[in-house]
Tab-separated table of C-alpha atoms in Angstrom:
chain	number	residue	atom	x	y	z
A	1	UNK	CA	4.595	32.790	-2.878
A	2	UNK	CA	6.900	30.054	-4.141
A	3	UNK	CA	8.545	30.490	-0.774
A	4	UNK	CA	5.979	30.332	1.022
A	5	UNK	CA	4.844	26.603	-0.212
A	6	UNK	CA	8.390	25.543	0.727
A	7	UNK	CA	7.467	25.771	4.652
A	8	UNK	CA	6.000	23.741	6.838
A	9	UNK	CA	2.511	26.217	7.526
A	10	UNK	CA	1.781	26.161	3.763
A	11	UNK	CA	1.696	21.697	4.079
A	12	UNK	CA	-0.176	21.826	7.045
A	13	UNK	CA	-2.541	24.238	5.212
A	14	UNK	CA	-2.805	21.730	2.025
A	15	UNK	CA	-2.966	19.390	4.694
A	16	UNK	CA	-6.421	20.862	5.769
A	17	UNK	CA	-7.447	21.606	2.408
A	18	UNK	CA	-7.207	17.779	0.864
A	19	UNK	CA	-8.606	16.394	4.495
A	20	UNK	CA	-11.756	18.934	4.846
A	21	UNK	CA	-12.328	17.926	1.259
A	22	UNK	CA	-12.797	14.173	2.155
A	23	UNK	CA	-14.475	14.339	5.296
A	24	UNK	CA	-17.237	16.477	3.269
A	25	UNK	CA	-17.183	14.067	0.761
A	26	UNK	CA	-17.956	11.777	3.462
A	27	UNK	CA	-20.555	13.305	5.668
A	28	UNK	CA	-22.603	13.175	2.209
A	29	UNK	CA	-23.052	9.284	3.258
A	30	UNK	CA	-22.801	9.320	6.861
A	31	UNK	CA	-25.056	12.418	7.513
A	32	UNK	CA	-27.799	9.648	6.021
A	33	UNK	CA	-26.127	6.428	8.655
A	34	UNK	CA	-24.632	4.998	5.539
A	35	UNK	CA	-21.079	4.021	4.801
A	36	UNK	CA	-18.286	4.244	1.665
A	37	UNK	CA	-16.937	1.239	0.321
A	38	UNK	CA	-14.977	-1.429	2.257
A	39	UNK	CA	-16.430	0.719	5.012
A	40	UNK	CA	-19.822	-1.783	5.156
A	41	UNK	CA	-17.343	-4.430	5.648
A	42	UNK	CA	-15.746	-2.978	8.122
A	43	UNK	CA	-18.938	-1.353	10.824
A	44	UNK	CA	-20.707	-5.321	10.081
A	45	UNK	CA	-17.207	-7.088	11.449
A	46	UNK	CA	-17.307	-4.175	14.053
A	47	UNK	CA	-21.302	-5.015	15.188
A	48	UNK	CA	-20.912	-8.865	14.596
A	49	UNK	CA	-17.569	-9.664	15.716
A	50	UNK	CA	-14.116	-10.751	14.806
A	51	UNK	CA	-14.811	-14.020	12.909
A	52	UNK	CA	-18.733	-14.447	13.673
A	53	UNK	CA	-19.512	-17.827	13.400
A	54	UNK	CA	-22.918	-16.537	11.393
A	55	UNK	CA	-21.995	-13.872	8.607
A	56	UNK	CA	-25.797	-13.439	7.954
A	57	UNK	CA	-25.243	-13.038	4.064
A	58	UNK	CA	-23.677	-9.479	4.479
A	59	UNK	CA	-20.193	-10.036	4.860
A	60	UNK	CA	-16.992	-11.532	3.429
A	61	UNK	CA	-14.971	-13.943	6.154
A	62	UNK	CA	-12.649	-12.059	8.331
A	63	UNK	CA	-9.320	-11.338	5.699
A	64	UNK	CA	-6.887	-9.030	7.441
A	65	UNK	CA	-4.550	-9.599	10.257
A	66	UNK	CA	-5.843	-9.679	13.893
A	67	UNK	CA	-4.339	-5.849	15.184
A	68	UNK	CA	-7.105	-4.919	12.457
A	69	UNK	CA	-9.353	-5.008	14.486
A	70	UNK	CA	-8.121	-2.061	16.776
A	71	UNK	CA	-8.995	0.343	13.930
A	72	UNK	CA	-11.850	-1.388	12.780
A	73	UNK	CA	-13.812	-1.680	15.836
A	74	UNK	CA	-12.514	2.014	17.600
A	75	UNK	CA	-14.266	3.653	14.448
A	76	UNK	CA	-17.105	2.321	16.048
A	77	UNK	CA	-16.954	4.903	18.568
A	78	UNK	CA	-20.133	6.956	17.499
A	79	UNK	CA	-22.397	4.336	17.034
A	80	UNK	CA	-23.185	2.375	13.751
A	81	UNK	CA	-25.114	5.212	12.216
A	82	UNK	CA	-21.850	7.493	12.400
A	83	UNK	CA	-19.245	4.636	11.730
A	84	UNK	CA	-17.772	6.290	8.692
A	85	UNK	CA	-17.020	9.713	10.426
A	86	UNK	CA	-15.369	8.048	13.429
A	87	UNK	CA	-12.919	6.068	10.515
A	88	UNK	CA	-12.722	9.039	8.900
A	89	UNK	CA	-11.193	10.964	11.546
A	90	UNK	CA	-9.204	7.942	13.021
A	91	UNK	CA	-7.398	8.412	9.394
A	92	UNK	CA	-7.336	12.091	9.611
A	93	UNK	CA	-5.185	12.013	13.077
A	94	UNK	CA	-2.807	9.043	11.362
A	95	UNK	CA	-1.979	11.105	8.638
A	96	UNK	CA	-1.401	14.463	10.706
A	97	UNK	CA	0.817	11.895	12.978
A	98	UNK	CA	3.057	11.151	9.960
A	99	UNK	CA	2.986	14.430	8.412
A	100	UNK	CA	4.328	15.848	11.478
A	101	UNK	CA	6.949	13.141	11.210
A	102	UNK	CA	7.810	14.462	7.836
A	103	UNK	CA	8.044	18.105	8.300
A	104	UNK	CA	9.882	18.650	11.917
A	105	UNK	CA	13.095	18.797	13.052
A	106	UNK	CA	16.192	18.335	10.377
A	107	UNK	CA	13.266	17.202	7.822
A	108	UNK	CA	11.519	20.312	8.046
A	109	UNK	CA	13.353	21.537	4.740
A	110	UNK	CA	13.940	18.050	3.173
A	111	UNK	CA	10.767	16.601	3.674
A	112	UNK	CA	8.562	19.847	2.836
A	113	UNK	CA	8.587	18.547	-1.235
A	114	UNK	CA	7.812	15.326	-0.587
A	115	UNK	CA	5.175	16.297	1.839
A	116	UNK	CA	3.381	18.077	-1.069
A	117	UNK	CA	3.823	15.159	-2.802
A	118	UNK	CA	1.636	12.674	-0.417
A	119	UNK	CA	-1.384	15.394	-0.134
A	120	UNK	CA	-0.776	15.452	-4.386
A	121	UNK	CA	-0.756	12.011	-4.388
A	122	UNK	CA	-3.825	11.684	-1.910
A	123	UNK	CA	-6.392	13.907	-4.011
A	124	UNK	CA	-6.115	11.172	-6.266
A	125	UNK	CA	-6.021	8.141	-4.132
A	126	UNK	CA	-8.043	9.427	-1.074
A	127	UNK	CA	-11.441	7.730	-2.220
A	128	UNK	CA	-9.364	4.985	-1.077
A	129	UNK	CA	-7.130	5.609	1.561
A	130	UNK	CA	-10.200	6.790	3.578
A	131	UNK	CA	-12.227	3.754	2.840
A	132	UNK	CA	-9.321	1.225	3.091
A	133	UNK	CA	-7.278	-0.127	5.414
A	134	UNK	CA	-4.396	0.547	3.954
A	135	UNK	CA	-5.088	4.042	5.320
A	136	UNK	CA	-4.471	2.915	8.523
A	137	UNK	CA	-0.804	1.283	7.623
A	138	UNK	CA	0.380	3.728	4.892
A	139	UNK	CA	1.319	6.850	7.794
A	140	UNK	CA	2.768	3.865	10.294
A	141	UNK	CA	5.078	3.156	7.396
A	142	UNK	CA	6.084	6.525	6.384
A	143	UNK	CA	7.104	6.647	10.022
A	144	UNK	CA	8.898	3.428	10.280
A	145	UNK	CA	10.722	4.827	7.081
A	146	UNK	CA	12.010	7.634	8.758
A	147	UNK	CA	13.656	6.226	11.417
A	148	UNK	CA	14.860	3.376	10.045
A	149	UNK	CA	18.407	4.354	9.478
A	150	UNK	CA	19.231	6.065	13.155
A	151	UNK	CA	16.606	3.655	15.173
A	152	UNK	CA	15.899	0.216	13.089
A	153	UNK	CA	14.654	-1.230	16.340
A	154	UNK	CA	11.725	1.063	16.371
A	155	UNK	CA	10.970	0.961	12.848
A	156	UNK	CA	11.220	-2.390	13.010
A	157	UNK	CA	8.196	-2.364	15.617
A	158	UNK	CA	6.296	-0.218	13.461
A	159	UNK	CA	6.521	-2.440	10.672
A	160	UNK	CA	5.305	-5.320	12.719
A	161	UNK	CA	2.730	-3.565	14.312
A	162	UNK	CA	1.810	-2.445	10.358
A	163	UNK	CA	2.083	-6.000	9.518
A	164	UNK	CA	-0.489	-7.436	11.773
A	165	UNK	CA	-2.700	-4.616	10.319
A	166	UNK	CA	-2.397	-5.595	6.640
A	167	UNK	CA	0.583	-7.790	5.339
A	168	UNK	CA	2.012	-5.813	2.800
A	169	UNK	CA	4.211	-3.952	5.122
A	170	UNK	CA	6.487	-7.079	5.354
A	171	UNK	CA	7.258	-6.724	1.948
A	172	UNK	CA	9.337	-3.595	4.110
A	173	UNK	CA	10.701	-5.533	6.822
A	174	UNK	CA	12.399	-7.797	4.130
A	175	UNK	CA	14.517	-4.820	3.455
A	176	UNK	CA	15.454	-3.634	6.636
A	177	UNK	CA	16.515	-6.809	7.778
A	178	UNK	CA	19.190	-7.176	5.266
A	179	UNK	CA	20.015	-3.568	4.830
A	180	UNK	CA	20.598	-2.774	8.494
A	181	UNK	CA	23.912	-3.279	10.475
A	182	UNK	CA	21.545	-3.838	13.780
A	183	UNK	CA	19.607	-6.986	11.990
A	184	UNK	CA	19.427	-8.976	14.852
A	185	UNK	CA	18.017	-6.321	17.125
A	186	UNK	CA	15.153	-5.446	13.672
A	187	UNK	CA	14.637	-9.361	14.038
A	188	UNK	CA	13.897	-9.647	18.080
A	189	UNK	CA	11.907	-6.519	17.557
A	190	UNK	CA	9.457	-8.343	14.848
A	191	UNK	CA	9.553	-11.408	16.921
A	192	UNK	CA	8.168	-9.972	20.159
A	193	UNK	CA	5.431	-7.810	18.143
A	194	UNK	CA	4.686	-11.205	16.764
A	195	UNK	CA	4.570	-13.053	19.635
A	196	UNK	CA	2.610	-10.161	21.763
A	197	UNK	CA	0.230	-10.239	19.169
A	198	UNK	CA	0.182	-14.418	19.391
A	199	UNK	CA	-0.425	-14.479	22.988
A	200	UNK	CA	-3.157	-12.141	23.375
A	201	UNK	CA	-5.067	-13.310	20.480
A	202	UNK	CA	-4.908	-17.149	22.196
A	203	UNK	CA	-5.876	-15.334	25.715
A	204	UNK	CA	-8.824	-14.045	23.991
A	205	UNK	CA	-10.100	-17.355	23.136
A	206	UNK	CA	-9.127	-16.391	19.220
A	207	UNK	CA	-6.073	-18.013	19.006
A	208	UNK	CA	-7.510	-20.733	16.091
A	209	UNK	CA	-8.346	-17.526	13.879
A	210	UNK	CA	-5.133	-16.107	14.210
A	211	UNK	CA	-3.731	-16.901	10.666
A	212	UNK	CA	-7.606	-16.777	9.189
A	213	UNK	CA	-6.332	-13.593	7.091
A	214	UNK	CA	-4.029	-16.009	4.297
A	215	UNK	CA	-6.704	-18.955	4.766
A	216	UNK	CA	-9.509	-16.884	3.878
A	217	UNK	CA	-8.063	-15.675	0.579
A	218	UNK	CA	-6.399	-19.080	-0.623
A	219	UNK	CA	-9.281	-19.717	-2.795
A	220	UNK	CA	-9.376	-16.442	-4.685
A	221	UNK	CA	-9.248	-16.481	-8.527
A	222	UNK	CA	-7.532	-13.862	-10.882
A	223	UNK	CA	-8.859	-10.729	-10.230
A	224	UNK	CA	-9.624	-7.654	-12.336
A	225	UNK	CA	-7.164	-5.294	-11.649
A	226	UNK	CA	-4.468	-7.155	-11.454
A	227	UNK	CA	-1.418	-7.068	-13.366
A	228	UNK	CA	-1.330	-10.723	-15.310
A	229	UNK	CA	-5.304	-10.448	-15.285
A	230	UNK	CA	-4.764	-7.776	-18.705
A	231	UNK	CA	-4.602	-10.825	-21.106
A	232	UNK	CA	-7.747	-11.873	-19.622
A	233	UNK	CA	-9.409	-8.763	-19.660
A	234	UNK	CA	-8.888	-8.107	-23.347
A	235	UNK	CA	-10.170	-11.285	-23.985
A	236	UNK	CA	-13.512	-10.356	-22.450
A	237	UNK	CA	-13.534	-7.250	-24.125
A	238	UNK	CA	-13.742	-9.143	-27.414
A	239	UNK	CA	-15.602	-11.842	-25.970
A	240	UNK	CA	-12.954	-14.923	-27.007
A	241	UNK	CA	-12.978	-18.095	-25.819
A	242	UNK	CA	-15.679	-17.432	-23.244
A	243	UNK	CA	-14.021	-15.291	-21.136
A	244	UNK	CA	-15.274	-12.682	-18.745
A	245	UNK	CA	-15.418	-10.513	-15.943
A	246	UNK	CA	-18.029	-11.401	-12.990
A	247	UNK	CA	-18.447	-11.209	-9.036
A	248	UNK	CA	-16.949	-13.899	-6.653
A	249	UNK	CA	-19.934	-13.055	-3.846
A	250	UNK	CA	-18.301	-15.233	-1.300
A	251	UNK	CA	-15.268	-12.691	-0.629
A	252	UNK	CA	-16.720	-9.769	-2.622
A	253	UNK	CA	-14.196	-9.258	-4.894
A	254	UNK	CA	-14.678	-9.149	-9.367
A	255	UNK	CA	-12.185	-11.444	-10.881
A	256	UNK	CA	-11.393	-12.701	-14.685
A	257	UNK	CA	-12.538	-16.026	-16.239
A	258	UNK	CA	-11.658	-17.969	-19.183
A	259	UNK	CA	-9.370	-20.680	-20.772
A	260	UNK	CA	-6.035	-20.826	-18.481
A	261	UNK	CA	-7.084	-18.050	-15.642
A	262	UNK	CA	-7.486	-21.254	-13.040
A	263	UNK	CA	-4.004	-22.215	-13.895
A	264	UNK	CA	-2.611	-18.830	-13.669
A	265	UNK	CA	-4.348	-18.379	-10.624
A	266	UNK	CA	-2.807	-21.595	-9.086
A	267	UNK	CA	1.096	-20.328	-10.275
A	268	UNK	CA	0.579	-16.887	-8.577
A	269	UNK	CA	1.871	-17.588	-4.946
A	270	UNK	CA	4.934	-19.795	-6.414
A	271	UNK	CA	5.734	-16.417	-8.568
A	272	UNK	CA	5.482	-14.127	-5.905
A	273	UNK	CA	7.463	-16.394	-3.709
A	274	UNK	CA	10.105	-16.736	-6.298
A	275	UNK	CA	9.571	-12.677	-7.427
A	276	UNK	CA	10.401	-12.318	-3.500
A	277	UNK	CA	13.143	-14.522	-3.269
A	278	UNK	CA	15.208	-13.138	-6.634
A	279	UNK	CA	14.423	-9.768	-4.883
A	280	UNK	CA	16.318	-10.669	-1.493
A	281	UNK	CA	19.369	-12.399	-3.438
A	282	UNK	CA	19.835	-9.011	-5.369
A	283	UNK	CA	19.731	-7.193	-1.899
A	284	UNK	CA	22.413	-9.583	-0.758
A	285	UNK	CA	24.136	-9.276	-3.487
A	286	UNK	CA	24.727	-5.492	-3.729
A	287	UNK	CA	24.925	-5.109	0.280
A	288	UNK	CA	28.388	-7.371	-0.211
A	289	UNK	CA	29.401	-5.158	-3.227
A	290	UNK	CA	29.458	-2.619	-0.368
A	291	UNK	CA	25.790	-0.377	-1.702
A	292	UNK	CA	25.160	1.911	1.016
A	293	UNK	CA	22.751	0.663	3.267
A	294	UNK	CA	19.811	3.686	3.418
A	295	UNK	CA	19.719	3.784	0.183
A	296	UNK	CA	19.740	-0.172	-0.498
A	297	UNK	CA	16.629	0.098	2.130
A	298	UNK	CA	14.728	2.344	-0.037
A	299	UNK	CA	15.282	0.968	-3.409
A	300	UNK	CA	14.797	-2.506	-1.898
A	301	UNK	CA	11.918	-1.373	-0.241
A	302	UNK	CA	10.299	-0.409	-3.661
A	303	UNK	CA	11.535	-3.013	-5.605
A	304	UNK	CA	9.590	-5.536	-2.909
A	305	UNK	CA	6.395	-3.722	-2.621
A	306	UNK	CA	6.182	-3.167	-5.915
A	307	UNK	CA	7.066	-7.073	-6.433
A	308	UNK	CA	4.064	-7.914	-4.253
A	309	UNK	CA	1.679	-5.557	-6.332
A	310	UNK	CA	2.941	-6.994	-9.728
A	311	UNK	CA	2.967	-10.196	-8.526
A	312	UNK	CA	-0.129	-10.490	-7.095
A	313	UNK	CA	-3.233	-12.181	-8.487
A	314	UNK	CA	-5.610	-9.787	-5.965
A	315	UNK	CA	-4.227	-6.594	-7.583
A	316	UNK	CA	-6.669	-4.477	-5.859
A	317	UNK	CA	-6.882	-0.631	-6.015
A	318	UNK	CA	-5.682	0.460	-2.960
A	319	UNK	CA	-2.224	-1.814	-3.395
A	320	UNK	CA	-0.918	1.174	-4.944
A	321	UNK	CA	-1.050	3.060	-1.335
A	322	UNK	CA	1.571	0.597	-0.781
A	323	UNK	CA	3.964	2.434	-2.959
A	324	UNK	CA	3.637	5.791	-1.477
A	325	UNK	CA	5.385	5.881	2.085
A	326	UNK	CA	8.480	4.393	0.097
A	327	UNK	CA	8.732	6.938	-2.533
A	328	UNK	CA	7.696	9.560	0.122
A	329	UNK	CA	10.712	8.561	2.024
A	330	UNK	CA	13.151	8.024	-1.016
A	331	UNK	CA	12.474	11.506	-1.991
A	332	UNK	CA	13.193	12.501	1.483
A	333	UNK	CA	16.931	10.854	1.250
A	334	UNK	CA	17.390	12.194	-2.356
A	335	UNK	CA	14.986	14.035	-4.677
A	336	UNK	CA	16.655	13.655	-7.596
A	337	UNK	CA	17.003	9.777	-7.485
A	338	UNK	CA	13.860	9.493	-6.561
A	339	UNK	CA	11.968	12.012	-9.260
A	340	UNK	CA	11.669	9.194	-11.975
A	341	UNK	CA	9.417	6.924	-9.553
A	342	UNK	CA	7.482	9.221	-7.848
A	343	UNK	CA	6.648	10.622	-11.528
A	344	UNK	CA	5.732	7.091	-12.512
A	345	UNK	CA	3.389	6.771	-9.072
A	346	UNK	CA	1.654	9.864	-9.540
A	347	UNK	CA	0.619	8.696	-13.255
A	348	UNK	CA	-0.159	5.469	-11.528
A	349	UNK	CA	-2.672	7.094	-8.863
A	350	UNK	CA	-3.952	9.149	-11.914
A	351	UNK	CA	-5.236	5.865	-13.816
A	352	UNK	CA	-5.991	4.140	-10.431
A	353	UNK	CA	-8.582	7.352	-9.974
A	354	UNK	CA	-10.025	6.963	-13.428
A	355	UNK	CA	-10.258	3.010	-12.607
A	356	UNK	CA	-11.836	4.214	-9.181
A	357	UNK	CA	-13.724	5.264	-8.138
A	358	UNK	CA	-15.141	7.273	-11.557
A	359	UNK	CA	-15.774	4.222	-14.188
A	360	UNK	CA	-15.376	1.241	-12.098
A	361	UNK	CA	-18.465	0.023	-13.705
A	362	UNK	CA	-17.773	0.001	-17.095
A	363	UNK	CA	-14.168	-2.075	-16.598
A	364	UNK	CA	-16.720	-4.663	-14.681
A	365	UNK	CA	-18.393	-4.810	-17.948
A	366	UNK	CA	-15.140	-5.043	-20.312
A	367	UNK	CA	-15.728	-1.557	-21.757
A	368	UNK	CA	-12.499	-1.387	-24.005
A	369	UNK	CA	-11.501	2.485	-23.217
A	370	UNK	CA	-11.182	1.552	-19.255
A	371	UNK	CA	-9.391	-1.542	-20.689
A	372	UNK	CA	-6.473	0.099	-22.204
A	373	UNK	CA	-6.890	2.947	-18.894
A	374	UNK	CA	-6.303	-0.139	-17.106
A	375	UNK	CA	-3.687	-1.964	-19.404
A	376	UNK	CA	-1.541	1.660	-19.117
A	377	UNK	CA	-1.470	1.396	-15.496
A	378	UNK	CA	-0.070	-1.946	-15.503
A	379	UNK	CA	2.239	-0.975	-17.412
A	380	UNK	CA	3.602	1.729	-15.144
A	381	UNK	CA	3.888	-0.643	-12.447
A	382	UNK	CA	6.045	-3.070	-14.374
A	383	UNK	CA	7.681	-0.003	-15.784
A	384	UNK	CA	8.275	1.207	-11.499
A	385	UNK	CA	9.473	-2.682	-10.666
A	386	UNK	CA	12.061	-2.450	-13.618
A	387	UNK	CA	13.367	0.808	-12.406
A	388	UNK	CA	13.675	-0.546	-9.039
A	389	UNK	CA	15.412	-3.790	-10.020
A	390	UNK	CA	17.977	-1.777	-12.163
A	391	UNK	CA	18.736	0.478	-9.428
A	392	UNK	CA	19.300	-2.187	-6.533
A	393	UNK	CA	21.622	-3.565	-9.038
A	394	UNK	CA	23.230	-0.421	-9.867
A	395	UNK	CA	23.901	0.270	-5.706
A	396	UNK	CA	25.809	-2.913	-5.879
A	397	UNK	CA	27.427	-2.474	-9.277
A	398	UNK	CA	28.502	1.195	-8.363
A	399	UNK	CA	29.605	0.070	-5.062
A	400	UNK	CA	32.028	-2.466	-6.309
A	401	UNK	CA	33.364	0.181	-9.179
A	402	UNK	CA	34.181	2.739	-6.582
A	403	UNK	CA	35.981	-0.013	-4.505
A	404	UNK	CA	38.236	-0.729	-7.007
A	405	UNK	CA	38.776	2.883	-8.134
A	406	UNK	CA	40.302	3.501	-4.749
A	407	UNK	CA	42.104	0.258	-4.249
A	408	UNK	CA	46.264	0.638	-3.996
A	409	UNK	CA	47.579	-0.160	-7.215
């Protein structure tokens, strides 16, 4: 039997298993015309629009990159009543895409393991991945990840393709740009996606929207889940200094309030940028020290999306999606280096599923048990960022020691 689960029929059974699960889950809403979750966002920006000048009360503004729309509006392809099914299935044939991608040719030993580990990964974090975008991005990445070290030019596509999606896979591109001997070819490969993606936004007549997506959320607050919101959170739990947890209706999103959130608020972007910044020096750094350059894209690649999750004043559920195509990947190059995050990102989806979507409701209303739930998981994402920082600088560190080892004496 334990043979058995190490080939590639026994994943493509799990495969069916986890994905027949969710799609049942989901017919329970769209057998009655209704939706799941960001899902109402996404079949009213399909019916109204990208950008409708009239939001008619029901929607946030438009927040995600333009290509967003491909996925958004194509799940409208069995009418309104059905819109959930067609996303459904649209993330169904992503995620066969990249399994496929995982399991075939030299990978189809390697990348059986870590293949387990995704459908593991997605019992927990499915609620999500079907009902976010990030479901559309997360299989586009594993992909980009795979090929990264024989063809950076196409993974550097993917990743801009991904990043006109949802932005978080630039926190990826980073990365590759320093880790890869072709960086000028990964760098005229982003630029043309870009500018594709420019020019026939502007020949649509939507070429004023086209950086809406960081506009739209410049005005957002702290909010719940995220990482440097836990101070804040405990203080509504015991009700100090008039802080609390309510609804921002305008972009439909719960955030924290109380003396200092505003401020903290205000200093996020500079610490993400400088979180960001630190994070490329250290790249540089152990690149020149001679780290080898897959691996420096992986551990970089981690220590940057994990950067942008920490650092983050959204902090949102599904961020932690991000984290999976890079662990998927690093256990692809090496399982055994890769063992200590991937155990720390499936306790991560664990308290992300008891967070949502089973007592979202009681963390709105600063019940302390989902408080500490929530206070453990943000500690396992600093815990992941720490682990990624000390092993980009241990690439660089063992690098240079192994350089001198075998220098002439």
């Amino acid at each position: 039997m334990l043979a058995w689960f190490r080939t590639p029929a026994s994943v493509w059974w799990g495969f069916a298993a986890v994905h027949l699960f969710f799609l049942g889950w989901m017919f329970s809403f769209f057998v009655h015309g209704d939706t799941f979750s960001d899902t109402e966002q996404y079949r009213q920006w399909a019916l109204l629009g990208y950008n409708p000048s009239e939001l008619h009360g029901t929607i946030s503004p438009w927040v995600y990159p333009v290509l967003a729309q491909v996925p958004i509006f194509a799940a409208n392809m069995f009418g309104p009543s059905l819109y959930l099914l067609g996303w459904t299935l649209i993330i169904t044939a992503l995620d066969a895409v990249g399994l496929a991608f995982l399991t075939r040719g030299r990978r189809a030993r390697t990348g059986i393991a870590p293949a387990w580990f995704w459908l593991f990964f997605t019992v927990f974090m499915g609620y999500l991945s079907f009902a976010r975008v990030e479901g559309i991005t997360a299989p586009i990445v594993i992909i980009a990840l795979l090929y990264a070290a024989e063809r950076p030019a196409v993974a550097a596509v993917l990743l801009a393709v991904a990043t006109w999606v949802k932005v978080w896979p630039a926190a990826v591109v980073l990365p590759l740009l320093i880790a890869s001997a072709r960086r000028v070819r990964v760098l005229l490969c982003g630029v043309a996606v870009s500018a594709v993606v420019a020019g026939a936004t502007a020949a649509s007549g939507a070429g004023p929207h086209l950086l809406d997506f960081a506009v739209n959320q410049g005005e957002r607050g702290m909010q719940l889940e995220a990482t440097f919101s836990t101070p804040w959170v405990w203080l509504s739990v015991f009700r100090l200094g008039g802080s609390k947890i309510a609804d921002n209706v305008a972009i439909n999103s719960t955030e924290v309030y109380g003396p200092g959130a505003p401020l903290a608020a205000m200093l996020m972007q500079p610490l993400l940028i400088v979180a960001a910044v630190a994070g490329v020096l250290l790249m540089v750094w152990a690149l020149r020290r001679g780290a080898e350059r897959e691996e420096l894209l992986l551990e970089g690649s981690l220590l940057m999306v994990t950067a942008f999750i920490v650092f983050n004043k959204v902090g949102s559920p599904q961020f932690i999606i991000w984290l999976a195509p890079v662990v998927i990947a690093g256990l692809v190059h090496n399982w055994d280096r890769w063992k200590v995050p991937a155990t720390l990102l499936m306790g991560i989806a664990v308290t992300t599923f008891v967070i949502y979507p089973l007592f979202y409701t009681p963390l709105i209303h600063a019940n302390p048990v989902m408080a500490a739930v929530l206070t453990v998981r943000n500690v396992l994402l600093v815990t992941l960022l720490v682990w990624a920082v000390r092993r980009t600088a241990e690439l660089g560190r063992r690098a240079s020691e192994s350089a001198a080892e075998s220098a002439p004496r």
